[in-house]
Amino acid sequence: MKNSTKATFALLGTVLLWSYMVVISRQIVFDIDPVTVLFLRLLIASIFFLPFFIFNHTWKKPHFLKLLLISLGSTTNLTFFILGIKYTTASASQIVYAAMPILIFTYGRLILKEKQTPIKITGIIIGFLGLLLIGFLSAIEKGATITGTLYGNILISIAMLGWTFYLLTSKKISKYFNPIELGSTSILVSFIISTVIFFVNQSLTHSSLILNKGQFFTIFYIGFAGTFLTYLLYQYAVKHSSPLKVSLTSYIQPVTTAFLAILILGEKLTYYFIIGSIFVLLGVFFTSYEKINLSKI
């Protein structure tokens, strides 16, 4: 199996694991302080990443200081996501992340002077229209003028910008580090920063650290599957694919998140969700169409 094919499967796995994490994160932050959730999430992920970090002697490699700085993009994403998800909806948060392909496309066009084909541009537009259909029509049905609150969406937007920065810069440095080195470094940096934030928050709020059985398993999933596994899969895809293709998962994720919300939370399946989902999938197809054809030559 080609590395590009493995990268595609890695992206699909990432989408499924992340989508479920978004749904349960939206629930858990109402029972546990978001800063505590962030700290515990990164603590669990760091426990699994630390042996690999030590074994690979990542800190001894060239460009490690650059990797530390790049990891701050991941830290920004993790921190502002968990703070913002409490004040917006799961679907709205993923719609915000759907701006990533547009930003990466613009970056490639203006900064890197990359040439984009009409098919690729059409795919991005179709996918974005599908997300707008899902997001705004569902808001109208619920009697709301926007999805989520302005405060929550601003926090999620900051998280998205951090993740976009991390995606673009980690791709450049991936030739010096393997996926597990990239993932372990970014998570450990994020954990150190979250520890400082956690203790400052504890001194101010004195929030409880006692978890019941259900909360423990939720936090464990967020830390292990939603962070450790997804970072490995995501970095593998980044190493063996293009930033634009990897960012297109942000088009698919709102659809899978909504499906999981329907199955888990019993939300209603609507006709515009089905139509919007078709638009999203068509957008992804058109955007990757040229790459698929070239790979067959």
mmCIF file of C-alpha atoms in Angstrom:
data_model
loop_
_atom_site.group_PDB
_atom_site.id
_atom_site.type_symbol
_atom_site.label_atom_id
_atom_site.label_comp_id
_atom_site.label_asym_id
_atom_site.label_seq_id
_atom_site.Cartn_x
_atom_site.Cartn_y
_atom_site.Cartn_z
ATOM 1 C CA MET A 1 0.000 0.000 0.000
ATOM 2 C CA LYS A 2 1.370 3.415 -1.004
ATOM 3 C CA ASN A 3 2.181 6.011 1.650
ATOM 4 C CA SER A 4 -0.363 8.382 0.080
ATOM 5 C CA THR A 5 -3.084 5.743 0.479
ATOM 6 C CA LYS A 6 -2.066 5.093 4.080
ATOM 7 C CA ALA A 7 -2.187 8.852 4.661
ATOM 8 C CA THR A 8 -5.779 8.919 3.397
ATOM 9 C CA PHE A 9 -6.797 6.154 5.817
ATOM 10 C CA ALA A 10 -4.949 7.969 8.610
ATOM 11 C CA LEU A 11 -6.982 11.089 7.860
ATOM 12 C CA LEU A 12 -10.254 9.145 7.912
ATOM 13 C CA GLY A 13 -9.343 7.636 11.283
ATOM 14 C CA THR A 14 -8.465 11.083 12.588
ATOM 15 C CA VAL A 15 -11.815 12.492 11.462
ATOM 16 C CA LEU A 16 -13.811 9.763 13.230
ATOM 17 C CA LEU A 17 -11.833 9.961 16.477
ATOM 18 C CA TRP A 18 -11.880 13.762 16.551
ATOM 19 C CA SER A 19 -15.575 14.019 15.684
ATOM 20 C CA TYR A 20 -16.563 11.844 18.632
ATOM 21 C CA MET A 21 -14.192 13.817 20.858
ATOM 22 C CA VAL A 22 -15.906 17.082 19.884
ATOM 23 C CA VAL A 23 -19.320 15.700 20.865
ATOM 24 C CA ILE A 24 -18.232 14.420 24.282
ATOM 25 C CA SER A 25 -16.059 17.485 24.941
ATOM 26 C CA ARG A 26 -19.138 19.648 24.441
ATOM 27 C CA GLN A 27 -20.832 17.655 27.215
ATOM 28 C CA ILE A 28 -17.985 17.283 29.710
ATOM 29 C CA VAL A 29 -17.120 21.007 29.975
ATOM 30 C CA PHE A 30 -20.477 21.624 31.679
ATOM 31 C CA ASP A 31 -19.571 19.157 34.434
ATOM 32 C CA ILE A 32 -15.834 19.831 34.768
ATOM 33 C CA ASP A 33 -13.958 23.132 34.479
ATOM 34 C CA PRO A 34 -12.577 23.446 30.893
ATOM 35 C CA VAL A 35 -9.080 24.240 32.200
ATOM 36 C CA THR A 36 -9.174 21.032 34.256
ATOM 37 C CA VAL A 37 -10.316 19.081 31.187
ATOM 38 C CA LEU A 38 -7.407 20.544 29.205
ATOM 39 C CA PHE A 39 -4.890 19.649 31.917
ATOM 40 C CA LEU A 40 -6.147 16.066 32.340
ATOM 41 C CA ARG A 41 -6.377 15.550 28.585
ATOM 42 C CA LEU A 42 -2.760 16.558 28.070
ATOM 43 C CA LEU A 43 -1.605 14.680 31.168
ATOM 44 C CA ILE A 44 -3.001 11.427 29.763
ATOM 45 C CA ALA A 45 -1.612 12.082 26.279
ATOM 46 C CA SER A 46 1.799 13.009 27.721
ATOM 47 C CA ILE A 47 1.998 9.743 29.675
ATOM 48 C CA PHE A 48 1.726 7.830 26.387
ATOM 49 C CA PHE A 49 3.984 10.174 24.419
ATOM 50 C CA LEU A 50 6.806 10.601 26.959
ATOM 51 C CA PRO A 51 8.452 7.145 26.470
ATOM 52 C CA PHE A 52 8.693 7.761 22.711
ATOM 53 C CA PHE A 53 10.071 11.263 23.263
ATOM 54 C CA ILE A 54 12.789 9.909 25.571
ATOM 55 C CA PHE A 55 13.568 6.868 23.411
ATOM 56 C CA ASN A 56 14.037 8.977 20.256
ATOM 57 C CA HIS A 57 16.159 11.617 22.038
ATOM 58 C CA THR A 58 14.136 14.195 20.141
ATOM 59 C CA TRP A 59 15.695 17.128 22.006
ATOM 60 C CA LYS A 60 19.138 16.256 20.596
ATOM 61 C CA LYS A 61 18.097 16.576 16.968
ATOM 62 C CA PRO A 62 18.757 19.622 14.769
ATOM 63 C CA HIS A 63 15.883 22.109 14.487
ATOM 64 C CA PHE A 64 14.444 21.036 17.864
ATOM 65 C CA LEU A 65 14.158 24.655 19.032
ATOM 66 C CA LYS A 66 12.222 25.447 15.877
ATOM 67 C CA LEU A 67 9.947 22.485 16.636
ATOM 68 C CA LEU A 68 9.296 23.898 20.118
ATOM 69 C CA LEU A 69 8.145 27.196 18.624
ATOM 70 C CA ILE A 70 5.983 25.437 16.039
ATOM 71 C CA SER A 71 4.365 23.407 18.834
ATOM 72 C CA LEU A 72 2.923 26.622 20.268
ATOM 73 C CA GLY A 73 0.442 26.562 17.381
ATOM 74 C CA SER A 74 -0.840 23.220 18.633
ATOM 75 C CA THR A 75 -0.964 24.576 22.184
ATOM 76 C CA THR A 76 -3.050 27.521 20.999
ATOM 77 C CA ASN A 77 -5.464 25.159 19.278
ATOM 78 C CA LEU A 78 -5.897 22.815 22.242
ATOM 79 C CA THR A 79 -6.278 25.612 24.786
ATOM 80 C CA PHE A 80 -8.719 27.874 22.976
ATOM 81 C CA PHE A 81 -10.783 24.945 21.662
ATOM 82 C CA ILE A 82 -11.589 23.598 25.119
ATOM 83 C CA LEU A 83 -12.261 27.123 26.417
ATOM 84 C CA GLY A 84 -14.512 27.994 23.484
ATOM 85 C CA ILE A 85 -16.501 24.769 23.043
ATOM 86 C CA LYS A 86 -18.503 25.544 26.194
ATOM 87 C CA TYR A 87 -19.868 28.719 24.623
ATOM 88 C CA THR A 88 -20.724 27.451 21.162
ATOM 89 C CA THR A 89 -22.166 24.317 19.569
ATOM 90 C CA ALA A 90 -20.229 21.276 18.403
ATOM 91 C CA SER A 91 -21.357 21.865 14.808
ATOM 92 C CA ALA A 92 -20.508 25.584 14.892
ATOM 93 C CA SER A 93 -17.010 24.855 16.162
ATOM 94 C CA GLN A 94 -16.340 22.549 13.228
ATOM 95 C CA ILE A 95 -17.736 25.047 10.741
ATOM 96 C CA VAL A 96 -15.147 27.544 12.015
ATOM 97 C CA TYR A 97 -12.398 24.967 11.391
ATOM 98 C CA ALA A 98 -13.736 24.592 7.860
ATOM 99 C CA ALA A 99 -12.086 27.929 7.051
ATOM 100 C CA MET A 100 -8.696 26.162 7.146
ATOM 101 C CA PRO A 101 -8.618 25.070 3.473
ATOM 102 C CA ILE A 102 -9.512 28.625 2.447
ATOM 103 C CA LEU A 103 -6.665 30.066 4.545
ATOM 104 C CA ILE A 104 -4.180 27.473 3.286
ATOM 105 C CA PHE A 105 -5.327 28.034 -0.289
ATOM 106 C CA THR A 106 -4.846 31.807 0.146
ATOM 107 C CA TYR A 107 -1.435 31.281 1.768
ATOM 108 C CA GLY A 108 -0.323 29.049 -1.088
ATOM 109 C CA ARG A 109 -1.641 31.467 -3.684
ATOM 110 C CA LEU A 110 -0.309 34.742 -2.242
ATOM 111 C CA ILE A 111 2.791 33.728 -0.278
ATOM 112 C CA LEU A 112 4.079 30.609 -2.022
ATOM 113 C CA LYS A 113 2.769 31.688 -5.454
ATOM 114 C CA GLU A 114 1.282 28.221 -6.009
ATOM 115 C CA LYS A 115 -0.945 27.753 -9.040
ATOM 116 C CA GLN A 116 -4.385 26.341 -8.208
ATOM 117 C CA THR A 117 -6.522 24.705 -10.884
ATOM 118 C CA PRO A 118 -10.148 25.734 -11.553
ATOM 119 C CA ILE A 119 -11.263 22.259 -10.409
ATOM 120 C CA LYS A 120 -9.544 22.674 -7.046
ATOM 121 C CA ILE A 121 -11.007 26.159 -6.575
ATOM 122 C CA THR A 122 -14.473 24.856 -7.482
ATOM 123 C CA GLY A 123 -14.131 22.031 -4.967
ATOM 124 C CA ILE A 124 -13.234 24.396 -2.134
ATOM 125 C CA ILE A 125 -16.208 26.657 -2.936
ATOM 126 C CA ILE A 126 -18.685 23.757 -3.194
ATOM 127 C CA GLY A 127 -17.511 22.264 0.093
ATOM 128 C CA PHE A 128 -17.748 25.598 1.886
ATOM 129 C CA LEU A 129 -21.271 26.183 0.537
ATOM 130 C CA GLY A 130 -22.280 22.787 1.903
ATOM 131 C CA LEU A 131 -21.031 23.739 5.355
ATOM 132 C CA LEU A 132 -22.903 27.041 5.228
ATOM 133 C CA LEU A 133 -26.069 25.150 4.315
ATOM 134 C CA ILE A 134 -25.687 22.807 7.283
ATOM 135 C CA GLY A 135 -24.754 25.530 9.741
ATOM 136 C CA PHE A 136 -27.006 28.458 8.989
ATOM 137 C CA LEU A 137 -30.194 26.640 7.974
ATOM 138 C CA SER A 138 -30.011 24.516 11.118
ATOM 139 C CA ALA A 139 -29.642 27.738 13.130
ATOM 140 C CA ILE A 140 -32.747 29.184 11.467
ATOM 141 C CA GLU A 141 -34.761 26.054 12.284
ATOM 142 C CA LYS A 142 -33.799 26.367 15.950
ATOM 143 C CA GLY A 143 -34.864 30.015 15.956
ATOM 144 C CA ALA A 144 -31.336 31.345 16.361
ATOM 145 C CA THR A 145 -29.671 34.018 14.231
ATOM 146 C CA ILE A 146 -26.172 32.560 14.614
ATOM 147 C CA THR A 147 -24.766 29.229 15.693
ATOM 148 C CA GLY A 148 -23.177 29.472 19.114
ATOM 149 C CA THR A 149 -22.194 32.713 20.837
ATOM 150 C CA LEU A 150 -19.878 35.374 19.462
ATOM 151 C CA TYR A 151 -17.511 34.852 22.399
ATOM 152 C CA GLY A 152 -17.344 31.097 21.846
ATOM 153 C CA ASN A 153 -16.860 31.414 18.099
ATOM 154 C CA ILE A 154 -14.040 33.941 18.574
ATOM 155 C CA LEU A 155 -12.228 31.529 20.903
ATOM 156 C CA ILE A 156 -12.694 28.682 18.408
ATOM 157 C CA SER A 157 -11.442 30.960 15.611
ATOM 158 C CA ILE A 158 -8.231 31.618 17.564
ATOM 159 C CA ALA A 159 -7.876 27.844 18.034
ATOM 160 C CA MET A 160 -8.367 27.307 14.306
ATOM 161 C CA LEU A 161 -5.700 29.891 13.430
ATOM 162 C CA GLY A 162 -3.276 28.163 15.798
ATOM 163 C CA TRP A 163 -3.993 24.801 14.183
ATOM 164 C CA THR A 164 -3.568 26.235 10.676
ATOM 165 C CA PHE A 165 -0.184 27.674 11.670
ATOM 166 C CA TYR A 166 0.824 24.311 13.150
ATOM 167 C CA LEU A 167 -0.268 22.405 10.044
ATOM 168 C CA LEU A 168 1.666 24.627 7.649
ATOM 169 C CA THR A 169 4.857 24.843 9.706
ATOM 170 C CA SER A 170 4.965 21.206 10.872
ATOM 171 C CA LYS A 171 4.761 20.111 7.232
ATOM 172 C CA LYS A 172 7.947 22.065 6.515
ATOM 173 C CA ILE A 173 9.829 20.540 9.435
ATOM 174 C CA SER A 174 8.494 16.983 9.014
ATOM 175 C CA LYS A 175 11.537 16.014 6.918
ATOM 176 C CA TYR A 176 13.661 16.290 10.077
ATOM 177 C CA PHE A 177 11.297 14.473 12.473
ATOM 178 C CA ASN A 178 9.050 11.433 12.288
ATOM 179 C CA PRO A 179 5.317 11.720 13.158
ATOM 180 C CA ILE A 180 5.703 10.499 16.744
ATOM 181 C CA GLU A 181 8.506 13.003 17.409
ATOM 182 C CA LEU A 182 6.350 15.834 16.099
ATOM 183 C CA GLY A 183 3.324 14.691 18.086
ATOM 184 C CA SER A 184 5.171 14.006 21.337
ATOM 185 C CA THR A 185 6.965 17.358 21.316
ATOM 186 C CA SER A 186 3.825 19.388 20.630
ATOM 187 C CA ILE A 187 1.847 17.560 23.314
ATOM 188 C CA LEU A 188 4.581 17.835 25.955
ATOM 189 C CA VAL A 189 4.981 21.561 25.264
ATOM 190 C CA SER A 190 1.213 21.965 25.527
ATOM 191 C CA PHE A 191 1.138 19.955 28.756
ATOM 192 C CA ILE A 192 3.783 22.137 30.412
ATOM 193 C CA ILE A 193 1.873 25.296 29.502
ATOM 194 C CA SER A 194 -1.478 23.786 30.535
ATOM 195 C CA THR A 195 0.010 22.833 33.919
ATOM 196 C CA VAL A 196 0.835 26.478 34.622
ATOM 197 C CA ILE A 197 -2.640 27.570 33.500
ATOM 198 C CA PHE A 198 -4.237 24.812 35.594
ATOM 199 C CA PHE A 199 -2.543 25.759 38.869
ATOM 200 C CA VAL A 200 -3.282 29.454 38.346
ATOM 201 C CA ASN A 201 -6.913 28.572 37.656
ATOM 202 C CA GLN A 202 -7.055 26.283 40.709
ATOM 203 C CA SER A 203 -5.781 29.053 42.964
ATOM 204 C CA LEU A 204 -8.629 31.253 41.743
ATOM 205 C CA THR A 205 -11.538 28.812 41.393
ATOM 206 C CA HIS A 206 -10.665 25.794 43.610
ATOM 207 C CA SER A 207 -12.561 23.547 41.169
ATOM 208 C CA SER A 208 -13.021 19.883 42.074
ATOM 209 C CA LEU A 209 -10.710 17.182 40.716
ATOM 210 C CA ILE A 210 -12.946 14.294 41.774
ATOM 211 C CA LEU A 211 -14.309 12.415 38.758
ATOM 212 C CA ASN A 212 -17.035 9.805 38.627
ATOM 213 C CA LYS A 213 -16.626 6.678 36.501
ATOM 214 C CA GLY A 214 -18.300 8.144 33.419
ATOM 215 C CA GLN A 215 -16.272 11.350 33.578
ATOM 216 C CA PHE A 216 -13.041 9.386 33.968
ATOM 217 C CA PHE A 217 -13.666 7.307 30.838
ATOM 218 C CA THR A 218 -14.670 10.429 28.903
ATOM 219 C CA ILE A 219 -11.469 12.234 29.885
ATOM 220 C CA PHE A 220 -9.425 9.110 29.124
ATOM 221 C CA TYR A 221 -10.912 8.895 25.627
ATOM 222 C CA ILE A 222 -10.201 12.584 25.016
ATOM 223 C CA GLY A 223 -6.591 12.141 26.179
ATOM 224 C CA PHE A 224 -5.775 8.778 24.580
ATOM 225 C CA ALA A 225 -7.902 8.391 21.442
ATOM 226 C CA GLY A 226 -8.745 12.059 20.885
ATOM 227 C CA THR A 227 -5.176 13.290 21.377
ATOM 228 C CA PHE A 228 -2.478 10.579 21.411
ATOM 229 C CA LEU A 229 -3.835 8.448 18.548
ATOM 230 C CA THR A 230 -5.092 11.361 16.458
ATOM 231 C CA TYR A 231 -1.787 13.235 16.660
ATOM 232 C CA LEU A 232 0.063 10.151 15.413
ATOM 233 C CA LEU A 233 -2.381 9.629 12.553
ATOM 234 C CA TYR A 234 -2.509 13.328 11.692
ATOM 235 C CA GLN A 235 1.259 13.781 11.637
ATOM 236 C CA TYR A 236 1.650 10.682 9.472
ATOM 237 C CA ALA A 237 -0.802 12.213 7.007
ATOM 238 C CA VAL A 238 0.988 15.584 7.141
ATOM 239 C CA LYS A 239 4.311 13.903 6.349
ATOM 240 C CA HIS A 240 2.945 11.958 3.376
ATOM 241 C CA SER A 241 0.418 14.411 1.959
ATOM 242 C CA SER A 242 -0.090 18.105 1.171
ATOM 243 C CA PRO A 243 -1.285 20.691 3.734
ATOM 244 C CA LEU A 244 -4.327 21.477 1.570
ATOM 245 C CA LYS A 245 -5.408 17.839 1.365
ATOM 246 C CA VAL A 246 -4.923 17.365 5.112
ATOM 247 C CA SER A 247 -6.902 20.527 5.854
ATOM 248 C CA LEU A 248 -9.836 19.170 3.830
ATOM 249 C CA THR A 249 -10.647 16.945 6.807
ATOM 250 C CA SER A 250 -12.119 20.117 8.300
ATOM 251 C CA TYR A 251 -14.772 19.907 5.565
ATOM 252 C CA ILE A 252 -15.661 16.295 6.340
ATOM 253 C CA GLN A 253 -15.534 16.619 10.116
ATOM 254 C CA PRO A 254 -18.653 18.804 10.553
ATOM 255 C CA VAL A 255 -20.626 16.150 8.687
ATOM 256 C CA THR A 256 -19.326 13.239 10.770
ATOM 257 C CA THR A 257 -19.715 15.276 13.967
ATOM 258 C CA ALA A 258 -23.357 15.960 13.126
ATOM 259 C CA PHE A 259 -23.985 12.275 12.338
ATOM 260 C CA LEU A 260 -22.504 11.261 15.694
ATOM 261 C CA ALA A 261 -24.609 13.908 17.438
ATOM 262 C CA ILE A 262 -27.682 12.405 15.764
ATOM 263 C CA LEU A 263 -26.750 8.884 16.902
ATOM 264 C CA ILE A 264 -25.532 9.756 20.404
ATOM 265 C CA LEU A 265 -27.610 12.788 21.342
ATOM 266 C CA GLY A 266 -30.714 11.913 19.326
ATOM 267 C CA GLU A 267 -30.630 15.071 17.220
ATOM 268 C CA LYS A 268 -32.988 15.257 14.237
ATOM 269 C CA LEU A 269 -31.738 14.415 10.735
ATOM 270 C CA THR A 270 -32.909 17.132 8.318
ATOM 271 C CA TYR A 271 -33.067 17.360 4.543
ATOM 272 C CA TYR A 272 -30.663 20.298 4.382
ATOM 273 C CA PHE A 273 -28.108 18.331 6.387
ATOM 274 C CA ILE A 274 -28.240 15.571 3.766
ATOM 275 C CA ILE A 275 -27.937 18.080 0.898
ATOM 276 C CA GLY A 276 -25.154 19.957 2.668
ATOM 277 C CA SER A 277 -23.282 16.704 3.306
ATOM 278 C CA ILE A 278 -23.455 15.853 -0.398
ATOM 279 C CA PHE A 279 -22.015 19.288 -1.214
ATOM 280 C CA VAL A 280 -19.174 18.717 1.239
ATOM 281 C CA LEU A 281 -18.296 15.314 -0.201
ATOM 282 C CA LEU A 282 -18.445 16.698 -3.748
ATOM 283 C CA GLY A 283 -16.138 19.510 -2.685
ATOM 284 C CA VAL A 284 -13.586 17.067 -1.313
ATOM 285 C CA PHE A 285 -13.841 14.943 -4.472
ATOM 286 C CA PHE A 286 -13.265 17.865 -6.838
ATOM 287 C CA THR A 287 -10.398 19.216 -4.757
ATOM 288 C CA SER A 288 -8.567 15.875 -4.818
ATOM 289 C CA TYR A 289 -9.698 14.902 -8.356
ATOM 290 C CA GLU A 290 -6.601 16.216 -10.113
ATOM 291 C CA LYS A 291 -4.265 14.525 -7.616
ATOM 292 C CA ILE A 292 -6.100 11.208 -8.101
ATOM 293 C CA ASN A 293 -5.802 11.404 -11.895
ATOM 294 C CA LEU A 294 -2.121 12.344 -11.798
ATOM 295 C CA SER A 295 -1.376 9.413 -9.503
ATOM 296 C CA LYS A 296 -2.788 7.046 -12.126
ATOM 297 C CA ILE A 297 -0.486 8.274 -14.887
#
